């Protein structure tokens, strides 16, 4: 829950708009936006997990005004009243609409997609589905953006057509704009939604006041409106992708005289192809920078999927309206389910093309170089001045040289013990091959989740082959070998203590076995002294998933034994190259 602190019991003053991220062990489904709650305050500063190449989650939350977090027991949170605002009332309306969709006869995949593209909440999209859409290069259709707003605007405009018969075209424009703004508020007013609405507003106002609308001015005005009210949006991925893509499309169509086929169908398909191509060329480097994936089949996938979405959203809006009124049409639900199956099936089919996408690691230098080259190529095509082409070539050579330097400095071998809330992932890699050992999980560890969470790391170090170690058998890769609870990674020996299997080991007659690292997991319920009776260890690694109640005691014992230790929860991942 995002909670705004209003007052403290002792009367201490609070900074204006102090927000915290409050999590509980369990959920109270009766709580709604706008409710007043009371709980004991024990906040901590928001910070990152400390894993290599991780997303800067703390920076992301800071831009949303959240600087503190707290975890508490559910029974410690008490509802003491309600103080709803306009926005919390709107959020409750959106939640009610979501519940109506979730309680409908639509298929679960259709429900989640309908909530994402009409109500702006993609939390119900399954991670695997989100991954497939991202790999194929069509993830933008799941996030409410300019495409969706344009469809909604056209739908509202069409429904108000009776006003033309009473010569009230300007009233039709005003009502369309007001309803569109209301829709923006309902869906959370994301940067891409606000940008689209401001641009549409400029077009409508140019008609109302008999003025000419300039697309680039409209884009700049939209950016200004968003940044005035939310300066942190400048660092938002959605903001950057939205404005870069739209600006590129405007510049392209205003700069080049595109010749279209005379046939209307061919003209539509050709326009769709060009628009997809320009949008992907302008945004692919940002997508690669933030999400570490590059799809070469995005144009083709968009060509298949984009034409379906106007139909899906139109029918979905009708279904949502019927559900809000307490009714439904079985045949309409069936059609919507079929469209969802077609989209998901197409995406899944494209995602099976192994050559269609790749994991990449992109630096900010590459982003700057890419856009510099793109601008120079456009200037060369427009002005036919070869110097722009030569300048683009120079930037390309510098970019390639920078890439070679980065590659030369990147270690090819290393050991990382990641910070995780529910496990202790230990990864050893050597020249593109890697083995993942999770000593506190038997056989049900979801490696796909690990790959998604650490895609940037895997791409950065060129890891294209990853094997998960089965704790019940011995496994080796190059100079790494694991025989639970022991492991040898290069010249580093590791032992993990947790469930109790470590107790079965007895020291040999020649003395204690020496280990470089002793990894203590959350399932360890003994003392450090007991582990040292069996193992001579140089360093202790306290896993990031150890319960907060147990961690201080283990840290104190390490200090008393004068044994070097590293707490992953407080100090971040262990990285040894």
Coordinates of C-alpha atoms in Angstrom, one line a residue:
X1 CA 0.0 0.0 0.0
X2 CA 1.1 3.5 -0.7
X3 CA 0.4 5.5 2.5
X4 CA 0.6 9.2 3.1
X5 CA 1.5 10.0 6.7
X6 CA -0.8 12.6 8.2
X7 CA 0.1 12.9 11.8
X8 CA 2.0 11.2 14.6
X9 CA 0.5 10.4 18.0
X10 CA 3.2 12.3 19.9
X11 CA 2.5 15.4 17.8
X12 CA 5.8 15.5 16.0
X13 CA 5.8 17.5 12.7
X14 CA 6.0 15.6 9.4
X15 CA 7.3 16.9 6.1
X16 CA 4.6 17.7 3.6
X17 CA 3.3 14.7 1.6
X18 CA 5.5 12.1 3.3
X19 CA 4.6 8.8 1.5
X20 CA 5.7 5.3 2.5
X21 CA 5.4 1.9 0.9
X22 CA 3.7 -0.2 3.5
X23 CA 3.6 -4.0 3.1
X24 CA 1.8 -6.5 5.5
X25 CA 2.0 -10.2 6.1
X26 CA -1.5 -10.9 4.7
X27 CA -4.1 -8.8 3.0
X28 CA -7.2 -6.9 4.3
X29 CA -9.5 -6.9 1.3
X30 CA -11.9 -4.5 3.0
X31 CA -9.4 -1.6 2.9
X32 CA -10.0 0.9 0.1
X33 CA -8.2 4.0 -1.3
X34 CA -9.0 6.9 1.0
X35 CA -9.2 4.9 4.2
X36 CA -7.5 6.2 7.3
X37 CA -5.3 3.6 9.1
X38 CA -3.2 3.6 12.3
X39 CA -0.1 1.6 12.9
X40 CA 3.2 1.7 14.8
X41 CA 5.8 3.6 12.7
X42 CA 9.1 1.8 12.1
X43 CA 10.1 3.1 8.7
X44 CA 13.3 2.5 6.7
X45 CA 14.7 4.4 3.8
X46 CA 13.9 2.9 0.4
X47 CA 17.0 1.3 -1.1
X48 CA 18.0 -1.2 -3.8
X49 CA 18.8 -4.8 -3.2
X50 CA 22.4 -4.3 -4.2
X51 CA 22.5 -6.8 -7.0
X52 CA 24.8 -6.2 -10.0
X53 CA 23.1 -4.4 -13.0
X54 CA 19.8 -4.2 -11.2
X55 CA 17.1 -1.7 -11.9
X56 CA 17.4 1.4 -9.7
X57 CA 14.1 0.7 -7.9
X58 CA 14.8 3.3 -5.2
X59 CA 15.2 6.1 -7.8
X60 CA 12.0 4.9 -9.4
X61 CA 10.1 5.2 -6.1
X62 CA 11.7 8.5 -5.2
X63 CA 10.3 9.9 -8.5
X64 CA 6.9 8.8 -7.3
X65 CA 7.4 10.6 -4.0
X66 CA 8.0 7.5 -1.9
X67 CA 11.2 7.6 0.1
X68 CA 10.5 5.2 2.9
X69 CA 9.1 1.7 3.4
X70 CA 7.9 -0.5 6.2
X71 CA 6.8 -4.1 6.7
X72 CA 4.4 -4.9 9.6
X73 CA 2.0 -7.6 10.7
X74 CA -1.5 -7.2 9.3
X75 CA -3.1 -7.2 12.8
X76 CA -1.0 -4.2 13.6
X77 CA -2.9 -2.1 11.0
X78 CA -6.2 -0.7 12.2
X79 CA -8.7 1.2 10.1
X80 CA -9.8 4.3 12.0
X81 CA -11.9 6.1 9.4
X82 CA -12.0 7.4 5.9
X83 CA -11.1 10.6 4.1
X84 CA -11.7 10.1 0.4
X85 CA -10.5 12.6 -2.1
X86 CA -11.6 12.9 -5.7
X87 CA -8.7 10.7 -6.9
X88 CA -9.4 8.0 -4.3
X89 CA -13.1 8.0 -5.3
X90 CA -12.0 7.5 -8.9
X91 CA -9.6 4.7 -7.9
X92 CA -12.5 3.0 -6.1
X93 CA -14.6 3.2 -9.2
X94 CA -11.8 1.7 -11.2
X95 CA -11.5 -1.1 -8.7
X96 CA -15.2 -1.8 -8.9
X97 CA -15.0 -2.0 -12.7
X98 CA -12.1 -4.4 -12.4
X99 CA -14.1 -6.6 -10.1
X100 CA -16.9 -6.7 -12.5
X101 CA -14.6 -7.8 -15.3
X102 CA -12.9 -10.4 -13.0
X103 CA -16.4 -11.8 -12.0
X104 CA -17.6 -12.0 -15.6
X105 CA -17.7 -15.1 -17.9
X106 CA -14.7 -13.9 -19.9
X107 CA -11.6 -16.1 -20.0
X108 CA -8.9 -15.1 -17.5
X109 CA -6.6 -14.0 -20.3
X110 CA -9.3 -11.8 -21.8
X111 CA -10.1 -10.3 -18.4
X112 CA -6.4 -9.3 -17.7
X113 CA -6.0 -7.8 -21.2
X114 CA -9.2 -5.9 -21.0
X115 CA -8.2 -4.4 -17.6
X116 CA -4.8 -3.5 -19.0
X117 CA -5.9 -1.8 -22.2
X118 CA -9.1 -0.1 -21.0
X119 CA -8.4 0.6 -17.3
X120 CA -4.7 1.1 -17.4
X121 CA -3.9 -1.6 -14.8
X122 CA -1.5 -4.3 -16.1
X123 CA -1.0 -6.0 -12.7
X124 CA -3.2 -8.9 -13.8
X125 CA -1.1 -9.8 -16.8
X126 CA 0.9 -13.0 -16.1
X127 CA 4.7 -12.6 -16.1
X128 CA 5.0 -15.2 -18.8
X129 CA 2.6 -13.3 -21.0
X130 CA 4.3 -10.0 -20.4
X131 CA 7.7 -11.7 -21.2
X132 CA 6.4 -13.1 -24.6
X133 CA 5.0 -9.7 -25.6
X134 CA 8.3 -8.0 -24.6
X135 CA 10.4 -10.6 -26.6
X136 CA 8.3 -10.1 -29.7
X137 CA 8.4 -6.3 -29.5
X138 CA 4.7 -5.6 -28.9
X139 CA 4.7 -5.0 -25.1
X140 CA 3.4 -1.5 -25.8
X141 CA -0.1 -2.8 -26.7
X142 CA -0.5 -4.0 -23.0
X143 CA 0.2 -0.5 -21.7
X144 CA -2.3 2.3 -22.1
X145 CA -0.8 4.7 -24.6
X146 CA -1.4 7.0 -27.5
X147 CA -2.8 4.1 -29.7
X148 CA -5.4 3.3 -27.1
X149 CA -6.3 6.9 -26.4
X150 CA -6.8 7.6 -30.1
X151 CA -9.2 4.6 -30.3
X152 CA -11.1 5.8 -27.3
X153 CA -11.3 9.3 -28.6
X154 CA -12.7 8.1 -32.0
X155 CA -15.2 5.9 -30.2
X156 CA -16.5 8.8 -28.0
X157 CA -16.6 11.0 -31.1
X158 CA -18.7 8.4 -33.0
X159 CA -21.1 8.0 -30.1
X160 CA -21.8 11.7 -30.0
X161 CA -22.7 11.9 -33.8
X162 CA -26.3 12.9 -33.1
X163 CA -25.1 16.4 -32.1
X164 CA -24.1 17.0 -35.7
X165 CA -27.8 16.8 -36.7
X166 CA -28.6 19.8 -34.4
X167 CA -25.6 21.7 -35.8
X168 CA -23.6 21.4 -32.5
X169 CA -20.3 20.2 -33.9
X170 CA -18.3 22.4 -31.4
X171 CA -20.3 21.0 -28.5
X172 CA -19.4 17.6 -29.8
X173 CA -15.7 18.5 -29.8
X174 CA -16.0 19.9 -26.2
X175 CA -17.9 16.9 -24.9
X176 CA -15.4 14.5 -26.5
X177 CA -12.5 16.3 -24.9
X178 CA -14.2 16.4 -21.5
X179 CA -15.1 12.7 -21.6
X180 CA -11.5 11.9 -22.7
X181 CA -10.1 13.9 -19.8
X182 CA -12.4 12.0 -17.4
X183 CA -11.2 8.7 -18.9
X184 CA -7.6 9.8 -18.3
X185 CA -8.3 10.5 -14.7
X186 CA -10.1 7.1 -14.4
X187 CA -7.0 5.2 -15.8
X188 CA -4.4 7.0 -13.6
X189 CA -3.1 9.7 -16.0
X190 CA 0.1 8.1 -17.1
X191 CA 2.5 10.2 -19.2
X192 CA 1.6 8.6 -22.5
X193 CA -2.1 9.1 -21.8
X194 CA -1.7 12.8 -20.8
X195 CA 0.6 13.4 -23.9
X196 CA -2.0 11.9 -26.2
X197 CA -4.9 13.9 -24.6
X198 CA -3.0 17.2 -24.7
X199 CA -2.2 16.7 -28.4
X200 CA -5.9 15.9 -29.2
X201 CA -6.9 18.9 -27.2
X202 CA -4.7 21.2 -29.3
X203 CA -6.2 19.7 -32.5
X204 CA -9.7 20.3 -31.1
X205 CA -9.0 23.8 -29.9
X206 CA -7.5 24.7 -33.3
X207 CA -10.9 23.8 -34.8
X208 CA -12.8 25.6 -32.1
X209 CA -10.8 28.8 -32.4
X210 CA -10.0 28.6 -36.2
X211 CA -6.3 28.2 -35.6
X212 CA -3.7 25.9 -37.2
X213 CA -2.4 23.1 -35.0
X214 CA 1.3 22.3 -35.2
X215 CA 2.1 18.7 -34.2
X216 CA 5.6 19.4 -32.8
X217 CA 4.2 22.3 -30.7
X218 CA 1.5 20.0 -29.4
X219 CA 4.1 17.4 -28.4
X220 CA 6.2 20.1 -26.7
X221 CA 3.1 21.5 -24.9
X222 CA 2.2 18.0 -23.7
X223 CA 5.7 17.4 -22.3
X224 CA 5.6 20.8 -20.6
X225 CA 2.2 20.1 -18.9
X226 CA 3.4 16.7 -17.6
X227 CA 6.8 18.0 -16.3
X228 CA 5.3 21.0 -14.6
X229 CA 3.0 18.8 -12.5
X230 CA 5.4 15.8 -12.3
X231 CA 9.1 16.6 -12.9
X232 CA 10.1 13.1 -12.1
X233 CA 8.3 11.8 -15.2
X234 CA 11.3 12.9 -17.2
X235 CA 13.1 9.8 -15.9
X236 CA 10.1 7.5 -16.6
X237 CA 10.6 4.9 -19.3
X238 CA 7.0 5.4 -20.5
X239 CA 7.6 9.2 -20.8
X240 CA 10.8 8.8 -22.8
X241 CA 9.5 6.1 -25.1
X242 CA 6.2 7.9 -25.7
X243 CA 7.7 11.3 -26.6
X244 CA 10.6 9.9 -28.6
X245 CA 8.3 7.7 -30.7
X246 CA 5.7 10.4 -31.4
X247 CA 8.4 13.0 -32.2
X248 CA 10.1 10.6 -34.6
X249 CA 6.8 9.9 -36.4
X250 CA 6.0 13.6 -36.7
X251 CA 9.4 14.4 -38.1
X252 CA 9.4 11.5 -40.5
X253 CA 6.0 12.3 -42.1
X254 CA 6.7 16.1 -42.2
X255 CA 10.2 15.7 -43.6
X256 CA 9.6 13.0 -46.3
X257 CA 7.0 13.0 -49.0
X258 CA 5.7 9.5 -48.7
X259 CA 4.1 8.0 -51.8
X260 CA 1.1 5.7 -51.0
X261 CA -0.5 3.1 -53.3
X262 CA -3.9 4.1 -54.7
X263 CA -5.7 1.0 -53.3
X264 CA -7.2 1.9 -49.9
X265 CA -6.3 -1.5 -48.4
X266 CA -2.7 -1.4 -49.6
X267 CA -2.5 2.2 -48.5
X268 CA -3.6 1.2 -45.0
X269 CA -1.2 -1.7 -44.8
X270 CA 1.7 0.4 -46.2
X271 CA 1.0 3.2 -43.7
X272 CA 0.9 0.6 -40.9
X273 CA 4.2 -0.9 -42.0
X274 CA 5.9 2.5 -42.2
X275 CA 4.5 3.7 -38.9
X276 CA 5.6 0.5 -37.1
X277 CA 9.1 0.7 -38.7
X278 CA 9.7 4.3 -37.7
X279 CA 8.4 3.8 -34.2
X280 CA 10.6 0.7 -33.7
X281 CA 13.7 2.3 -35.1
X282 CA 13.2 5.4 -32.9
X283 CA 12.5 3.4 -29.7
X284 CA 14.4 0.2 -30.0
X285 CA 17.6 1.5 -28.4
X286 CA 15.7 2.8 -25.3
X287 CA 13.9 -0.6 -25.1
X288 CA 17.3 -2.3 -25.2
X289 CA 18.7 0.1 -22.6
X290 CA 16.0 -0.4 -20.1
X291 CA 14.8 -4.0 -20.8
X292 CA 18.0 -5.6 -22.3
X293 CA 16.1 -7.2 -25.1
X294 CA 16.1 -6.5 -28.8
X295 CA 13.5 -7.9 -31.2
X296 CA 14.2 -8.0 -34.9
X297 CA 10.7 -9.3 -35.7
X298 CA 8.8 -6.4 -34.0
X299 CA 7.7 -4.8 -37.3
X300 CA 6.2 -8.1 -38.6
X301 CA 4.6 -8.8 -35.2
X302 CA 3.1 -5.3 -35.0
X303 CA 1.8 -5.7 -38.6
X304 CA -0.2 -8.8 -37.5
X305 CA -1.4 -7.6 -34.1
X306 CA -2.0 -3.9 -34.3
X307 CA -5.0 -4.1 -36.7
X308 CA -6.8 -6.3 -34.1
X309 CA -6.6 -3.8 -31.3
X310 CA -9.1 -1.2 -32.5
X311 CA -11.7 -4.0 -32.8
X312 CA -10.7 -5.5 -29.4
X313 CA -10.9 -2.1 -27.6
X314 CA -14.2 -1.2 -29.3
X315 CA -15.9 -4.5 -28.4
X316 CA -14.2 -4.4 -25.0
X317 CA -15.6 -0.9 -24.3
X318 CA -19.1 -2.2 -25.1
X319 CA -18.6 -5.2 -22.8
X320 CA -17.3 -3.0 -20.0
X321 CA -20.3 -0.7 -20.4
X322 CA -22.7 -3.7 -20.2
X323 CA -21.0 -5.1 -17.1
X324 CA -21.2 -1.6 -15.4
X325 CA -24.9 -1.7 -16.1
X326 CA -25.2 -5.2 -14.8
X327 CA -25.7 -7.0 -18.1
X328 CA -23.7 -9.0 -20.6
X329 CA -23.9 -10.6 -24.0
X330 CA -22.6 -14.2 -24.3
X331 CA -21.8 -14.0 -28.0
X332 CA -19.9 -10.7 -27.5
X333 CA -17.8 -12.3 -24.7
X334 CA -17.1 -15.2 -27.1
X335 CA -15.8 -12.9 -29.8
X336 CA -13.6 -11.0 -27.3
X337 CA -12.2 -14.3 -26.1
X338 CA -11.4 -15.3 -29.6
X339 CA -9.6 -12.1 -30.3
X340 CA -7.5 -12.5 -27.2
X341 CA -6.7 -16.1 -28.2
X342 CA -5.6 -14.8 -31.6
X343 CA -3.4 -12.1 -30.2
X344 CA -1.8 -14.4 -27.5
X345 CA -1.4 -17.2 -30.0
X346 CA 0.3 -14.9 -32.5
X347 CA 2.6 -13.6 -29.9
X348 CA 3.5 -17.1 -28.6
X349 CA 4.2 -18.2 -32.1
X350 CA 6.5 -15.3 -32.8
X351 CA 8.3 -15.8 -29.5
X352 CA 9.3 -19.3 -30.6
X353 CA 11.5 -17.8 -33.3
X354 CA 14.9 -18.1 -31.6
X355 CA 16.5 -15.8 -34.1
X356 CA 13.9 -13.1 -33.7
X357 CA 15.2 -11.6 -30.5
X358 CA 18.4 -11.4 -28.4
X359 CA 19.5 -10.3 -25.0
X360 CA 21.7 -7.2 -25.1
X361 CA 23.5 -4.9 -22.8
X362 CA 23.4 -1.3 -23.7
X363 CA 25.1 1.7 -22.0
X364 CA 24.0 5.3 -22.0
X365 CA 26.9 6.1 -24.4
X366 CA 25.3 3.7 -26.9
X367 CA 21.9 5.5 -26.5
X368 CA 23.5 8.9 -27.2
X369 CA 25.5 7.5 -30.2
X370 CA 22.4 5.8 -31.7
X371 CA 20.3 8.9 -31.7
X372 CA 23.1 11.0 -33.0
X373 CA 23.5 8.7 -35.9
X374 CA 19.8 8.6 -36.5
X375 CA 19.6 12.4 -36.6
X376 CA 22.6 12.6 -38.9
X377 CA 21.1 10.1 -41.3
X378 CA 17.8 12.0 -41.5
X379 CA 19.7 15.2 -42.2
X380 CA 21.7 13.5 -44.9
X381 CA 18.6 12.1 -46.6
X382 CA 16.8 15.4 -46.3
X383 CA 19.6 17.8 -47.3
X384 CA 21.7 15.4 -49.5
X385 CA 24.9 16.6 -47.8
X386 CA 27.5 13.9 -47.7
X387 CA 29.1 15.5 -44.6
X388 CA 26.2 14.3 -42.5
X389 CA 26.8 10.8 -43.7
X390 CA 30.5 11.0 -42.9
X391 CA 29.7 12.4 -39.4
X392 CA 27.4 9.5 -38.8
X393 CA 30.2 7.1 -39.8
X394 CA 32.6 8.7 -37.4
X395 CA 30.1 8.4 -34.5
X396 CA 29.5 4.8 -35.5
X397 CA 33.3 4.0 -35.3
X398 CA 33.6 5.7 -31.9
X399 CA 30.6 3.7 -30.7
X400 CA 32.2 0.4 -31.9
X401 CA 35.5 1.4 -30.2
X402 CA 33.7 2.1 -26.9
X403 CA 31.9 -1.3 -27.2
X404 CA 35.3 -3.0 -27.6
X405 CA 36.7 -1.3 -24.6
X406 CA 33.7 -2.3 -22.5
X407 CA 33.9 -5.9 -23.7
X408 CA 37.6 -6.0 -22.8
X409 CA 37.0 -4.7 -19.3
X410 CA 34.1 -7.1 -18.6
X411 CA 35.2 -10.1 -16.5
X412 CA 34.6 -13.5 -18.2
X413 CA 34.6 -15.4 -14.9
X414 CA 33.0 -14.8 -11.6
X415 CA 30.9 -15.7 -8.6
X416 CA 27.8 -13.8 -7.4
X417 CA 25.5 -14.6 -4.4
X418 CA 22.4 -12.5 -5.1
X419 CA 20.2 -10.7 -2.7
X420 CA 16.7 -12.2 -2.8
X421 CA 13.7 -12.2 -0.5
X422 CA 12.9 -15.9 -0.7
X423 CA 16.0 -17.8 -1.7
X424 CA 19.8 -17.7 -2.0
X425 CA 20.8 -17.8 -5.7
X426 CA 24.5 -18.5 -6.1
X427 CA 25.7 -18.1 -9.7
X428 CA 29.1 -19.1 -11.1
X429 CA 29.9 -18.2 -14.7
X430 CA 32.8 -18.9 -17.0
X431 CA 33.1 -17.6 -20.6
X432 CA 29.4 -17.6 -21.4
X433 CA 28.4 -20.7 -19.4
X434 CA 26.9 -20.4 -16.0
X435 CA 25.5 -22.7 -13.2
X436 CA 22.9 -21.5 -10.8
X437 CA 22.9 -23.1 -7.4
X438 CA 20.0 -22.3 -4.9
X439 CA 21.0 -24.3 -1.8
X440 CA 17.8 -23.5 0.2
X441 CA 15.4 -24.7 -2.6
X442 CA 15.0 -28.3 -3.5
X443 CA 13.7 -28.7 -7.1
X444 CA 11.0 -26.1 -7.6
X445 CA 13.1 -23.0 -8.2
X446 CA 11.7 -20.9 -11.1
X447 CA 14.7 -20.2 -13.2
X448 CA 12.6 -18.2 -15.7
X449 CA 11.9 -15.7 -13.0
X450 CA 15.6 -15.4 -12.2
X451 CA 16.3 -14.8 -15.9
X452 CA 13.7 -12.0 -16.0
X453 CA 14.9 -10.4 -12.8
X454 CA 18.6 -10.5 -13.8
X455 CA 18.4 -10.1 -17.6
X456 CA 20.7 -7.1 -17.5
X457 CA 23.4 -9.0 -15.6
X458 CA 23.2 -12.1 -17.9
X459 CA 23.4 -9.8 -21.0
X460 CA 26.3 -7.8 -19.6
X461 CA 28.5 -10.8 -18.9
X462 CA 27.5 -12.6 -22.1
X463 CA 25.9 -15.6 -20.3
X464 CA 23.9 -17.5 -22.9
X465 CA 23.9 -20.9 -21.3
X466 CA 22.5 -21.3 -17.8
X467 CA 22.1 -24.6 -15.9
X468 CA 20.2 -25.0 -12.6
X469 CA 21.9 -27.3 -10.1
X470 CA 19.7 -30.1 -8.7
X471 CA 20.6 -30.3 -5.0
X472 CA 20.0 -34.0 -5.0
X473 CA 22.8 -34.8 -7.5
X474 CA 26.3 -33.7 -8.4
X475 CA 26.8 -31.2 -11.2
X476 CA 29.9 -29.6 -12.8
X477 CA 30.7 -27.0 -15.5
X478 CA 34.2 -26.3 -16.5
X479 CA 36.0 -25.6 -13.2
X480 CA 32.8 -25.3 -11.1
X481 CA 31.3 -28.3 -9.3
X482 CA 28.4 -28.6 -6.8
X483 CA 27.7 -31.6 -4.6
X484 CA 25.2 -30.1 -2.1
X485 CA 25.9 -28.7 0.5
X486 CA 29.5 -28.2 -0.9
X487 CA 30.7 -26.4 -4.0
X488 CA 33.9 -25.5 -5.7
X489 CA 33.8 -22.5 -8.0
X490 CA 37.2 -21.9 -9.6
X491 CA 39.6 -21.6 -6.7
X492 CA 36.8 -20.7 -4.1
X493 CA 35.3 -23.4 -1.9
X494 CA 31.8 -22.9 -0.6
X495 CA 29.6 -24.7 1.9
X496 CA 25.9 -23.8 2.5
X497 CA 24.1 -24.6 5.8
X498 CA 20.3 -24.6 6.0
X499 CA 17.9 -27.5 6.2
X500 CA 20.1 -29.8 8.2
X501 CA 21.9 -31.9 5.5
X502 CA 25.1 -30.1 6.4
X503 CA 25.0 -31.8 9.8
X504 CA 25.5 -35.2 8.2
X505 CA 29.1 -34.3 7.4
X506 CA 31.8 -35.3 9.8
X507 CA 35.3 -33.9 9.7
X508 CA 38.1 -36.3 8.6
X509 CA 40.8 -37.6 10.9
X510 CA 43.2 -35.3 9.3
X511 CA 41.4 -32.2 10.6
X512 CA 38.7 -29.8 9.6
X513 CA 38.0 -29.1 6.0
X514 CA 38.7 -25.4 5.1
X515 CA 36.2 -23.3 3.1
X516 CA 36.4 -19.8 1.8
X517 CA 32.8 -19.0 2.2
X518 CA 30.1 -20.3 4.6
X519 CA 26.7 -19.4 3.2
X520 CA 24.0 -19.3 5.9
X521 CA 20.4 -19.5 4.5
X522 CA 17.1 -18.6 6.2
X523 CA 16.4 -22.3 7.0
X524 CA 19.4 -22.4 9.3
X525 CA 18.3 -22.7 12.9
X526 CA 21.5 -23.3 14.7
X527 CA 24.5 -21.2 15.7
X528 CA 27.6 -20.1 13.9
X529 CA 29.7 -21.8 16.5
X530 CA 28.0 -25.2 15.7
X531 CA 28.9 -24.8 12.0
X532 CA 32.5 -24.0 12.9
X533 CA 32.8 -27.3 14.8
X534 CA 32.6 -28.9 11.4
X535 CA 34.0 -26.3 9.0
X536 CA 37.1 -24.1 9.1
X537 CA 35.7 -21.1 7.3
X538 CA 37.3 -17.8 6.3
X539 CA 34.2 -15.7 5.8
X540 CA 30.5 -16.0 6.6
X541 CA 27.8 -14.9 4.1
X542 CA 24.4 -14.2 5.7
X543 CA 21.8 -14.7 3.0
X544 CA 19.4 -11.9 2.1
X545 CA 16.3 -14.1 2.9
X546 CA 17.2 -14.6 6.6
X547 CA 14.3 -13.5 8.8
X548 CA 14.8 -10.1 10.5
X549 CA 14.3 -11.8 13.9
X550 CA 17.3 -14.1 13.4
X551 CA 19.7 -11.9 11.5
X552 CA 20.9 -9.7 14.5
X553 CA 21.8 -12.7 16.6
X554 CA 23.8 -14.3 13.8
X555 CA 25.6 -11.0 13.1
X556 CA 26.4 -10.6 16.9
X557 CA 27.8 -14.1 17.1
X558 CA 30.1 -13.5 14.1
X559 CA 31.4 -10.3 15.8
X560 CA 32.0 -12.2 19.1
X561 CA 33.8 -15.0 17.3
X562 CA 35.9 -12.3 15.4
X563 CA 34.8 -14.0 12.2
X564 CA 34.5 -11.8 9.0
X565 CA 31.0 -11.7 7.7
X566 CA 28.9 -10.1 5.0
X567 CA 25.1 -9.5 5.5
X568 CA 23.6 -9.5 2.0
X569 CA 20.4 -8.0 3.3
X570 CA 22.2 -4.8 4.5
X571 CA 25.2 -4.7 2.2
X572 CA 23.9 -6.2 -1.1
X573 CA 25.1 -9.1 -3.2
X574 CA 28.5 -10.8 -2.9
X575 CA 30.3 -10.3 -6.2
X576 CA 33.7 -11.9 -6.7
X577 CA 35.3 -11.6 -10.2

